[in-house]
Amino acid sequence: MPTSLRTSPRLSAVAALAAFLAAPVLAQTPALDALFERGDPTAVEREVQRLLVANPADPTALMATARLGIESGDEAKLDAGVAAAERCVAAAPKLADCQLWLGRVLGVKALNAGMLGGMRYASRVKAAFEQAVALAPDDLAARFDLNQFLLIAPGIAGGSVAAARRNTEDYATRQPARAEILRAQLDAHEEQFAAAQERLLRMPVPTDRTERDLWGQVLVAISIGYAFAKPPQLDAARKLLETAAARLPDDPQPRYWLGRVAQEQKRYDDARRHFEQATQAQPQWRTWWRLAQVQEALGEAAAALANYQRALGARPGAPEKIRKEIEERVAALKPR
């Protein structure tokens, strides 16, 4: 049954996963980006192979392979993504995006390995992000990802809030307007949600794709912070997510989280509408899973069964624990 926001991990854990798994992904060509956004990894793999046949060291193809590994949920593909990012760095050592994708794919390896197992990746993750910043000091994504590592990693692994502040203020000397996104990122980490929200909402919606993605990512993270607060501030989360959805109509994340807040408040009709909109924008196992949960709560057994089955068939797939839960619901709802 639905996992309560109140019993979920604190914001820091959610933000850690969000940062590495929903990072801006504009290192590819527009055609590859469109395939990723369409949720068609098979087509991406075909295009990657075409590029690699023409040039085995093609940075675009190698970075796309790293992204495929991150999004696959499959450890073997993740390892292939690490190898591809390492080849990208070797082939184009001065290209910041190669370093950025190496840091990202290693970061996911670290998260998957848990607190102790992840320690062995920490220095490499940090070094890759630091090198990306050194190569492209005006690159917002590189600064953002370095900050995210510094904010979530323990001190023994190289984390440092003070270092994240220095990174932010150094960037502000170069890009003062964009630096507000990094300052909001720091505010959100420190659970200063009102201050972070104010920073972002007084900015115009960015026109640059990477800047807009990061602006939206922090806005959603603030909303999640309200939802995870003690006590939860679900109405504040809902209002901010509604603002995010209005300003970012093509981004499925505000819709997904609006669905989660409505689900938590047992506003199941609203939750169904938000999850349906999120699924139309970007089909994912988690959205089908949540949509099926609220349909089941509404007594729509046939629709719930169909969406549980879609969640099971999605690629990348659900983690094993959730997959087992979905299989149990499928077995319970199948006609006898």
Tab-separated table of C-alpha atoms in Angstrom:
chain	number	residue	atom	x	y	z
A	1	MET	CA	0.000	0.000	0.000
A	2	PRO	CA	1.137	3.637	-0.313
A	3	THR	CA	4.356	4.554	1.461
A	4	SER	CA	3.705	7.489	3.759
A	5	LEU	CA	5.754	10.623	3.357
A	6	ARG	CA	5.830	10.813	7.119
A	7	THR	CA	7.664	7.501	7.439
A	8	SER	CA	9.977	8.011	4.475
A	9	PRO	CA	13.652	8.966	4.832
A	10	ARG	CA	14.467	12.579	5.605
A	11	LEU	CA	15.002	15.143	2.856
A	12	SER	CA	18.767	14.686	2.712
A	13	ALA	CA	18.392	11.136	1.400
A	14	VAL	CA	15.727	12.140	-1.097
A	15	ALA	CA	17.796	15.088	-2.303
A	16	ALA	CA	20.842	12.853	-2.716
A	17	LEU	CA	18.995	10.522	-5.051
A	18	ALA	CA	17.300	13.349	-6.882
A	19	ALA	CA	20.569	15.122	-7.514
A	20	PHE	CA	22.301	12.166	-9.107
A	21	LEU	CA	19.319	10.520	-10.824
A	22	ALA	CA	17.551	13.640	-12.086
A	23	ALA	CA	20.548	15.767	-12.938
A	24	PRO	CA	20.410	17.951	-16.037
A	25	VAL	CA	21.140	15.828	-19.081
A	26	LEU	CA	22.128	18.077	-21.947
A	27	ALA	CA	25.465	16.523	-22.857
A	28	GLN	CA	23.936	14.717	-25.820
A	29	THR	CA	22.645	15.868	-29.205
A	30	PRO	CA	19.055	17.164	-29.481
A	31	ALA	CA	18.118	13.890	-31.194
A	32	LEU	CA	19.512	11.789	-28.339
A	33	ASP	CA	17.914	14.060	-25.734
A	34	ALA	CA	14.551	13.578	-27.460
A	35	LEU	CA	14.961	9.788	-27.364
A	36	PHE	CA	15.855	9.868	-23.667
A	37	GLU	CA	12.912	12.100	-22.853
A	38	ARG	CA	10.606	9.827	-24.832
A	39	GLY	CA	11.707	6.952	-22.607
A	40	ASP	CA	13.099	4.856	-25.466
A	41	PRO	CA	16.407	3.344	-24.299
A	42	THR	CA	16.454	0.863	-27.182
A	43	ALA	CA	16.453	3.697	-29.724
A	44	VAL	CA	19.148	5.463	-27.701
A	45	GLU	CA	21.298	2.332	-27.777
A	46	ARG	CA	20.884	2.078	-31.561
A	47	GLU	CA	21.963	5.681	-32.035
A	48	VAL	CA	24.892	5.236	-29.658
A	49	GLN	CA	26.072	2.187	-31.596
A	50	ARG	CA	25.808	4.096	-34.867
A	51	LEU	CA	27.977	6.884	-33.440
A	52	LEU	CA	30.523	4.474	-31.974
A	53	VAL	CA	30.894	2.599	-35.251
A	54	ALA	CA	31.825	5.894	-36.892
A	55	ASN	CA	34.097	6.918	-34.003
A	56	PRO	CA	34.773	4.554	-31.050
A	57	ALA	CA	35.840	7.538	-28.948
A	58	ASP	CA	32.829	9.740	-29.761
A	59	PRO	CA	32.273	11.772	-26.544
A	60	THR	CA	28.557	12.196	-27.203
A	61	ALA	CA	28.034	8.437	-27.512
A	62	LEU	CA	30.169	7.705	-24.458
A	63	MET	CA	28.308	10.235	-22.326
A	64	ALA	CA	25.001	8.821	-23.552
A	65	THR	CA	26.188	5.369	-22.470
A	66	ALA	CA	26.899	6.754	-19.004
A	67	ARG	CA	23.415	8.226	-18.898
A	68	LEU	CA	21.893	4.935	-20.034
A	69	GLY	CA	23.677	3.231	-17.161
A	70	ILE	CA	22.334	5.729	-14.649
A	71	GLU	CA	18.769	5.465	-15.896
A	72	SER	CA	18.734	1.699	-16.404
A	73	GLY	CA	18.581	0.562	-12.789
A	74	ASP	CA	20.826	-2.310	-13.923
A	75	GLU	CA	24.217	-2.764	-12.254
A	76	ALA	CA	25.884	-4.238	-15.358
A	77	LYS	CA	24.754	-1.278	-17.478
A	78	LEU	CA	25.867	1.079	-14.748
A	79	ASP	CA	29.327	-0.501	-14.841
A	80	ALA	CA	29.326	-0.083	-18.621
A	81	GLY	CA	28.423	3.543	-18.050
A	82	VAL	CA	31.412	3.999	-15.739
A	83	ALA	CA	33.707	2.432	-18.339
A	84	ALA	CA	32.266	4.681	-21.059
A	85	ALA	CA	32.717	7.820	-18.960
A	86	GLU	CA	36.317	6.821	-18.236
A	87	ARG	CA	36.911	6.379	-21.980
A	88	CYS	CA	35.341	9.784	-22.573
A	89	VAL	CA	37.756	11.391	-20.096
A	90	ALA	CA	40.705	9.581	-21.673
A	91	ALA	CA	39.691	10.583	-25.195
A	92	ALA	CA	38.769	14.198	-24.366
A	93	PRO	CA	40.582	15.152	-21.133
A	94	LYS	CA	39.773	18.853	-21.575
A	95	LEU	CA	36.043	18.319	-22.090
A	96	ALA	CA	34.245	19.226	-18.859
A	97	ASP	CA	31.116	17.222	-19.720
A	98	CYS	CA	33.130	13.972	-19.754
A	99	GLN	CA	34.271	14.686	-16.192
A	100	LEU	CA	30.744	15.657	-15.201
A	101	TRP	CA	29.262	12.375	-16.438
A	102	LEU	CA	32.049	10.402	-14.796
A	103	GLY	CA	31.197	12.055	-11.483
A	104	ARG	CA	27.505	11.375	-11.970
A	105	VAL	CA	27.796	7.702	-12.874
A	106	LEU	CA	30.296	7.074	-10.061
A	107	GLY	CA	27.958	8.950	-7.737
A	108	VAL	CA	25.161	6.524	-8.509
A	109	LYS	CA	27.551	3.624	-7.901
A	110	ALA	CA	28.325	5.170	-4.520
A	111	LEU	CA	24.656	5.592	-3.634
A	112	ASN	CA	23.891	2.008	-4.651
A	113	ALA	CA	26.746	0.717	-2.501
A	114	GLY	CA	25.397	2.267	0.697
A	115	MET	CA	27.183	4.362	3.297
A	116	LEU	CA	30.220	2.128	3.836
A	117	GLY	CA	30.510	0.703	0.340
A	118	GLY	CA	30.088	4.114	-1.216
A	119	MET	CA	33.134	5.484	0.570
A	120	ARG	CA	35.478	3.864	-1.930
A	121	TYR	CA	33.957	5.957	-4.749
A	122	ALA	CA	33.815	9.272	-2.918
A	123	SER	CA	37.246	10.639	-3.775
A	124	ARG	CA	36.771	9.836	-7.473
A	125	VAL	CA	33.322	11.454	-7.555
A	126	LYS	CA	34.651	14.599	-5.928
A	127	ALA	CA	37.713	14.739	-8.158
A	128	ALA	CA	35.609	14.407	-11.312
A	129	PHE	CA	33.259	17.213	-10.305
A	130	GLU	CA	36.157	19.431	-9.235
A	131	GLN	CA	37.859	18.835	-12.581
A	132	ALA	CA	34.642	19.657	-14.421
A	133	VAL	CA	34.501	22.983	-12.557
A	134	ALA	CA	38.181	23.666	-13.263
A	135	LEU	CA	37.654	23.041	-16.978
A	136	ALA	CA	34.388	25.000	-17.216
A	137	PRO	CA	34.148	27.418	-14.263
A	138	ASP	CA	31.070	29.161	-15.728
A	139	ASP	CA	29.147	25.883	-16.132
A	140	LEU	CA	26.178	25.905	-13.757
A	141	ALA	CA	25.622	22.133	-13.906
A	142	ALA	CA	29.224	21.429	-12.893
A	143	ARG	CA	28.969	23.824	-9.950
A	144	PHE	CA	25.589	22.372	-8.939
A	145	ASP	CA	26.786	18.764	-9.002
A	146	LEU	CA	29.930	19.616	-7.042
A	147	ASN	CA	27.771	21.365	-4.460
A	148	GLN	CA	25.451	18.376	-4.240
A	149	PHE	CA	28.362	16.061	-3.518
A	150	LEU	CA	29.800	18.445	-0.923
A	151	LEU	CA	26.401	18.767	0.781
A	152	ILE	CA	25.461	15.086	0.994
A	153	ALA	CA	28.805	13.351	1.476
A	154	PRO	CA	30.000	12.889	5.069
A	155	GLY	CA	33.056	14.890	6.094
A	156	ILE	CA	35.250	11.800	6.147
A	157	ALA	CA	34.385	11.255	2.454
A	158	GLY	CA	35.120	14.844	1.444
A	159	GLY	CA	31.792	16.513	2.113
A	160	SER	CA	31.814	20.087	3.395
A	161	VAL	CA	29.048	22.669	3.610
A	162	ALA	CA	31.731	25.363	3.903
A	163	ALA	CA	33.315	24.179	0.658
A	164	ALA	CA	29.900	24.259	-1.047
A	165	ARG	CA	29.498	27.866	0.100
A	166	ARG	CA	32.919	28.749	-1.307
A	167	ASN	CA	32.034	27.078	-4.601
A	168	THR	CA	28.787	29.049	-4.710
A	169	GLU	CA	30.331	32.414	-3.910
A	170	ASP	CA	33.160	31.871	-6.387
A	171	TYR	CA	30.549	31.175	-9.053
A	172	ALA	CA	28.645	34.314	-7.993
A	173	THR	CA	31.651	36.444	-8.922
A	174	ARG	CA	31.353	35.081	-12.461
A	175	GLN	CA	27.616	34.531	-12.892
A	176	PRO	CA	25.772	36.503	-10.180
A	177	ALA	CA	22.222	35.942	-11.466
A	178	ARG	CA	22.615	32.182	-11.985
A	179	ALA	CA	24.314	31.831	-8.590
A	180	GLU	CA	20.931	32.367	-6.926
A	181	ILE	CA	20.075	28.779	-7.910
A	182	LEU	CA	23.146	27.539	-6.013
A	183	ARG	CA	22.284	29.711	-3.022
A	184	ALA	CA	18.757	28.262	-3.025
A	185	GLN	CA	20.327	24.798	-3.190
A	186	LEU	CA	22.278	25.619	-0.015
A	187	ASP	CA	19.201	27.069	1.690
A	188	ALA	CA	17.186	23.940	0.886
A	189	HIS	CA	19.934	21.684	2.252
A	190	GLU	CA	19.852	23.636	5.509
A	191	GLU	CA	16.020	23.380	5.541
A	192	GLN	CA	15.624	27.127	5.098
A	193	PHE	CA	12.781	26.430	2.724
A	194	ALA	CA	11.105	29.845	2.797
A	195	ALA	CA	14.382	31.600	1.965
A	196	ALA	CA	15.142	29.150	-0.838
A	197	GLN	CA	11.635	29.518	-2.258
A	198	GLU	CA	11.857	33.319	-2.188
A	199	ARG	CA	15.175	33.279	-4.060
A	200	LEU	CA	13.817	31.162	-6.871
A	201	LEU	CA	10.402	32.755	-7.255
A	202	ARG	CA	11.820	36.239	-7.612
A	203	MET	CA	13.827	34.999	-10.598
A	204	PRO	CA	12.187	34.929	-14.030
A	205	VAL	CA	11.783	31.393	-15.338
A	206	PRO	CA	15.147	30.715	-17.024
A	207	THR	CA	15.153	30.337	-20.786
A	208	ASP	CA	18.372	28.305	-20.877
A	209	ARG	CA	17.482	24.598	-20.666
A	210	THR	CA	20.108	23.573	-18.099
A	211	GLU	CA	19.396	26.583	-15.912
A	212	ARG	CA	15.640	25.944	-16.119
A	213	ASP	CA	16.083	22.267	-15.229
A	214	LEU	CA	18.152	23.100	-12.160
A	215	TRP	CA	15.812	25.920	-11.139
A	216	GLY	CA	12.917	23.466	-11.301
A	217	GLN	CA	14.868	20.718	-9.556
A	218	VAL	CA	15.568	22.922	-6.531
A	219	LEU	CA	11.979	24.203	-6.496
A	220	VAL	CA	10.701	20.612	-6.357
A	221	ALA	CA	13.281	19.751	-3.674
A	222	ILE	CA	11.975	22.632	-1.526
A	223	SER	CA	8.443	21.292	-1.947
A	224	ILE	CA	9.614	17.835	-0.892
A	225	GLY	CA	11.264	19.499	2.087
A	226	TYR	CA	7.944	20.971	3.171
A	227	ALA	CA	6.324	17.539	2.786
A	228	PHE	CA	9.027	15.868	4.901
A	229	ALA	CA	9.082	18.558	7.601
A	230	LYS	CA	8.160	17.670	11.154
A	231	PRO	CA	5.226	18.160	11.233
A	232	PRO	CA	4.643	17.873	7.468
A	233	GLN	CA	3.607	21.102	5.720
A	234	LEU	CA	1.635	19.457	2.939
A	235	ASP	CA	-0.387	22.525	1.995
A	236	ALA	CA	2.804	24.573	1.595
A	237	ALA	CA	4.244	21.772	-0.543
A	238	ARG	CA	1.114	21.660	-2.686
A	239	LYS	CA	1.050	25.423	-3.283
A	240	LEU	CA	4.694	25.539	-4.309
A	241	LEU	CA	4.314	22.502	-6.566
A	242	GLU	CA	1.308	24.134	-8.233
A	243	THR	CA	3.489	27.174	-8.922
A	244	ALA	CA	6.239	24.928	-10.298
A	245	ALA	CA	3.772	23.052	-12.513
A	246	ALA	CA	2.385	26.314	-13.896
A	247	ARG	CA	5.842	27.717	-14.638
A	248	LEU	CA	7.264	24.442	-15.957
A	249	PRO	CA	4.346	22.892	-17.870
A	250	ASP	CA	6.564	20.382	-19.703
A	251	ASP	CA	8.300	19.088	-16.556
A	252	PRO	CA	6.642	15.939	-15.132
A	253	GLN	CA	8.291	16.214	-11.701
A	254	PRO	CA	5.957	18.854	-10.182
A	255	ARG	CA	2.979	16.794	-11.386
A	256	TYR	CA	4.377	13.608	-9.889
A	257	TRP	CA	4.951	15.240	-6.507
A	258	LEU	CA	1.561	16.959	-6.592
A	259	GLY	CA	0.191	13.445	-6.959
A	260	ARG	CA	2.210	12.221	-3.994
A	261	VAL	CA	0.997	15.077	-1.781
A	262	ALA	CA	-2.610	14.502	-2.846
A	263	GLN	CA	-2.182	10.769	-2.223
A	264	GLU	CA	-0.861	11.485	1.258
A	265	GLN	CA	-3.852	13.751	1.929
A	266	LYS	CA	-6.210	11.047	0.579
A	267	ARG	CA	-7.384	13.355	-2.212
A	268	TYR	CA	-7.371	10.400	-4.562
A	269	ASP	CA	-9.211	11.995	-7.490
A	270	ASP	CA	-6.645	14.823	-7.558
A	271	ALA	CA	-3.804	12.336	-7.161
A	272	ARG	CA	-5.064	10.281	-10.111
A	273	ARG	CA	-5.226	13.403	-12.317
A	274	HIS	CA	-1.683	14.470	-11.433
A	275	PHE	CA	-0.215	10.995	-11.923
A	276	GLU	CA	-1.988	10.625	-15.269
A	277	GLN	CA	-0.501	13.939	-16.432
A	278	ALA	CA	2.970	12.949	-15.224
A	279	THR	CA	2.715	9.594	-16.992
A	280	GLN	CA	1.689	11.233	-20.254
A	281	ALA	CA	4.716	13.547	-20.055
A	282	GLN	CA	7.237	10.879	-19.051
A	283	PRO	CA	6.203	7.236	-18.585
A	284	GLN	CA	8.024	5.727	-15.594
A	285	TRP	CA	7.505	2.734	-13.339
A	286	ARG	CA	7.029	4.876	-10.251
A	287	THR	CA	4.255	6.986	-11.796
A	288	TRP	CA	2.353	3.930	-13.033
A	289	TRP	CA	2.828	2.340	-9.602
A	290	ARG	CA	1.470	5.378	-7.773
A	291	LEU	CA	-1.360	5.791	-10.283
A	292	ALA	CA	-2.318	2.151	-9.714
A	293	GLN	CA	-2.305	2.691	-5.940
A	294	VAL	CA	-4.762	5.578	-6.082
A	295	GLN	CA	-6.939	3.765	-8.621
A	296	GLU	CA	-7.074	0.823	-6.242
A	297	ALA	CA	-8.016	3.192	-3.415
A	298	LEU	CA	-10.817	4.536	-5.639
A	299	GLY	CA	-12.114	1.016	-6.286
A	300	GLU	CA	-10.960	0.961	-9.917
A	301	ALA	CA	-9.514	-2.540	-9.769
A	302	ALA	CA	-9.182	-3.199	-13.511
A	303	ALA	CA	-7.408	0.099	-14.193
A	304	ALA	CA	-5.156	-0.440	-11.165
A	305	LEU	CA	-4.206	-3.924	-12.372
A	306	ALA	CA	-3.334	-2.611	-15.834
A	307	ASN	CA	-1.086	0.101	-14.403
A	308	TYR	CA	0.611	-2.227	-11.916
A	309	GLN	CA	1.422	-4.419	-14.917
A	310	ARG	CA	2.757	-1.412	-16.836
A	311	ALA	CA	4.964	-0.598	-13.850
A	312	LEU	CA	6.344	-4.150	-13.917
A	313	GLY	CA	7.073	-3.904	-17.620
A	314	ALA	CA	8.743	-0.480	-17.500
A	315	ARG	CA	12.429	-0.063	-18.306
A	316	PRO	CA	14.237	1.013	-16.273
A	317	GLY	CA	12.381	-1.042	-13.721
A	318	ALA	CA	11.462	-0.716	-10.085
A	319	PRO	CA	13.852	-1.705	-7.298
A	320	GLU	CA	13.455	-5.330	-6.204
A	321	LYS	CA	11.599	-4.563	-2.964
A	322	ILE	CA	8.992	-2.426	-4.725
A	323	ARG	CA	8.785	-4.876	-7.611
A	324	LYS	CA	7.778	-7.612	-5.155
A	325	GLU	CA	5.126	-5.335	-3.678
A	326	ILE	CA	3.745	-4.645	-7.157
A	327	GLU	CA	3.708	-8.366	-7.981
A	328	GLU	CA	1.700	-8.999	-4.820
A	329	ARG	CA	-0.883	-6.403	-5.858
A	330	VAL	CA	-1.092	-7.905	-9.370
A	331	ALA	CA	-1.699	-11.350	-7.894
A	332	ALA	CA	-4.381	-9.975	-5.575
A	333	LEU	CA	-6.209	-8.080	-8.341
A	334	LYS	CA	-6.096	-10.675	-11.114
A	335	PRO	CA	-9.512	-12.211	-11.749
A	336	ARG	CA	-9.796	-15.670	-10.239
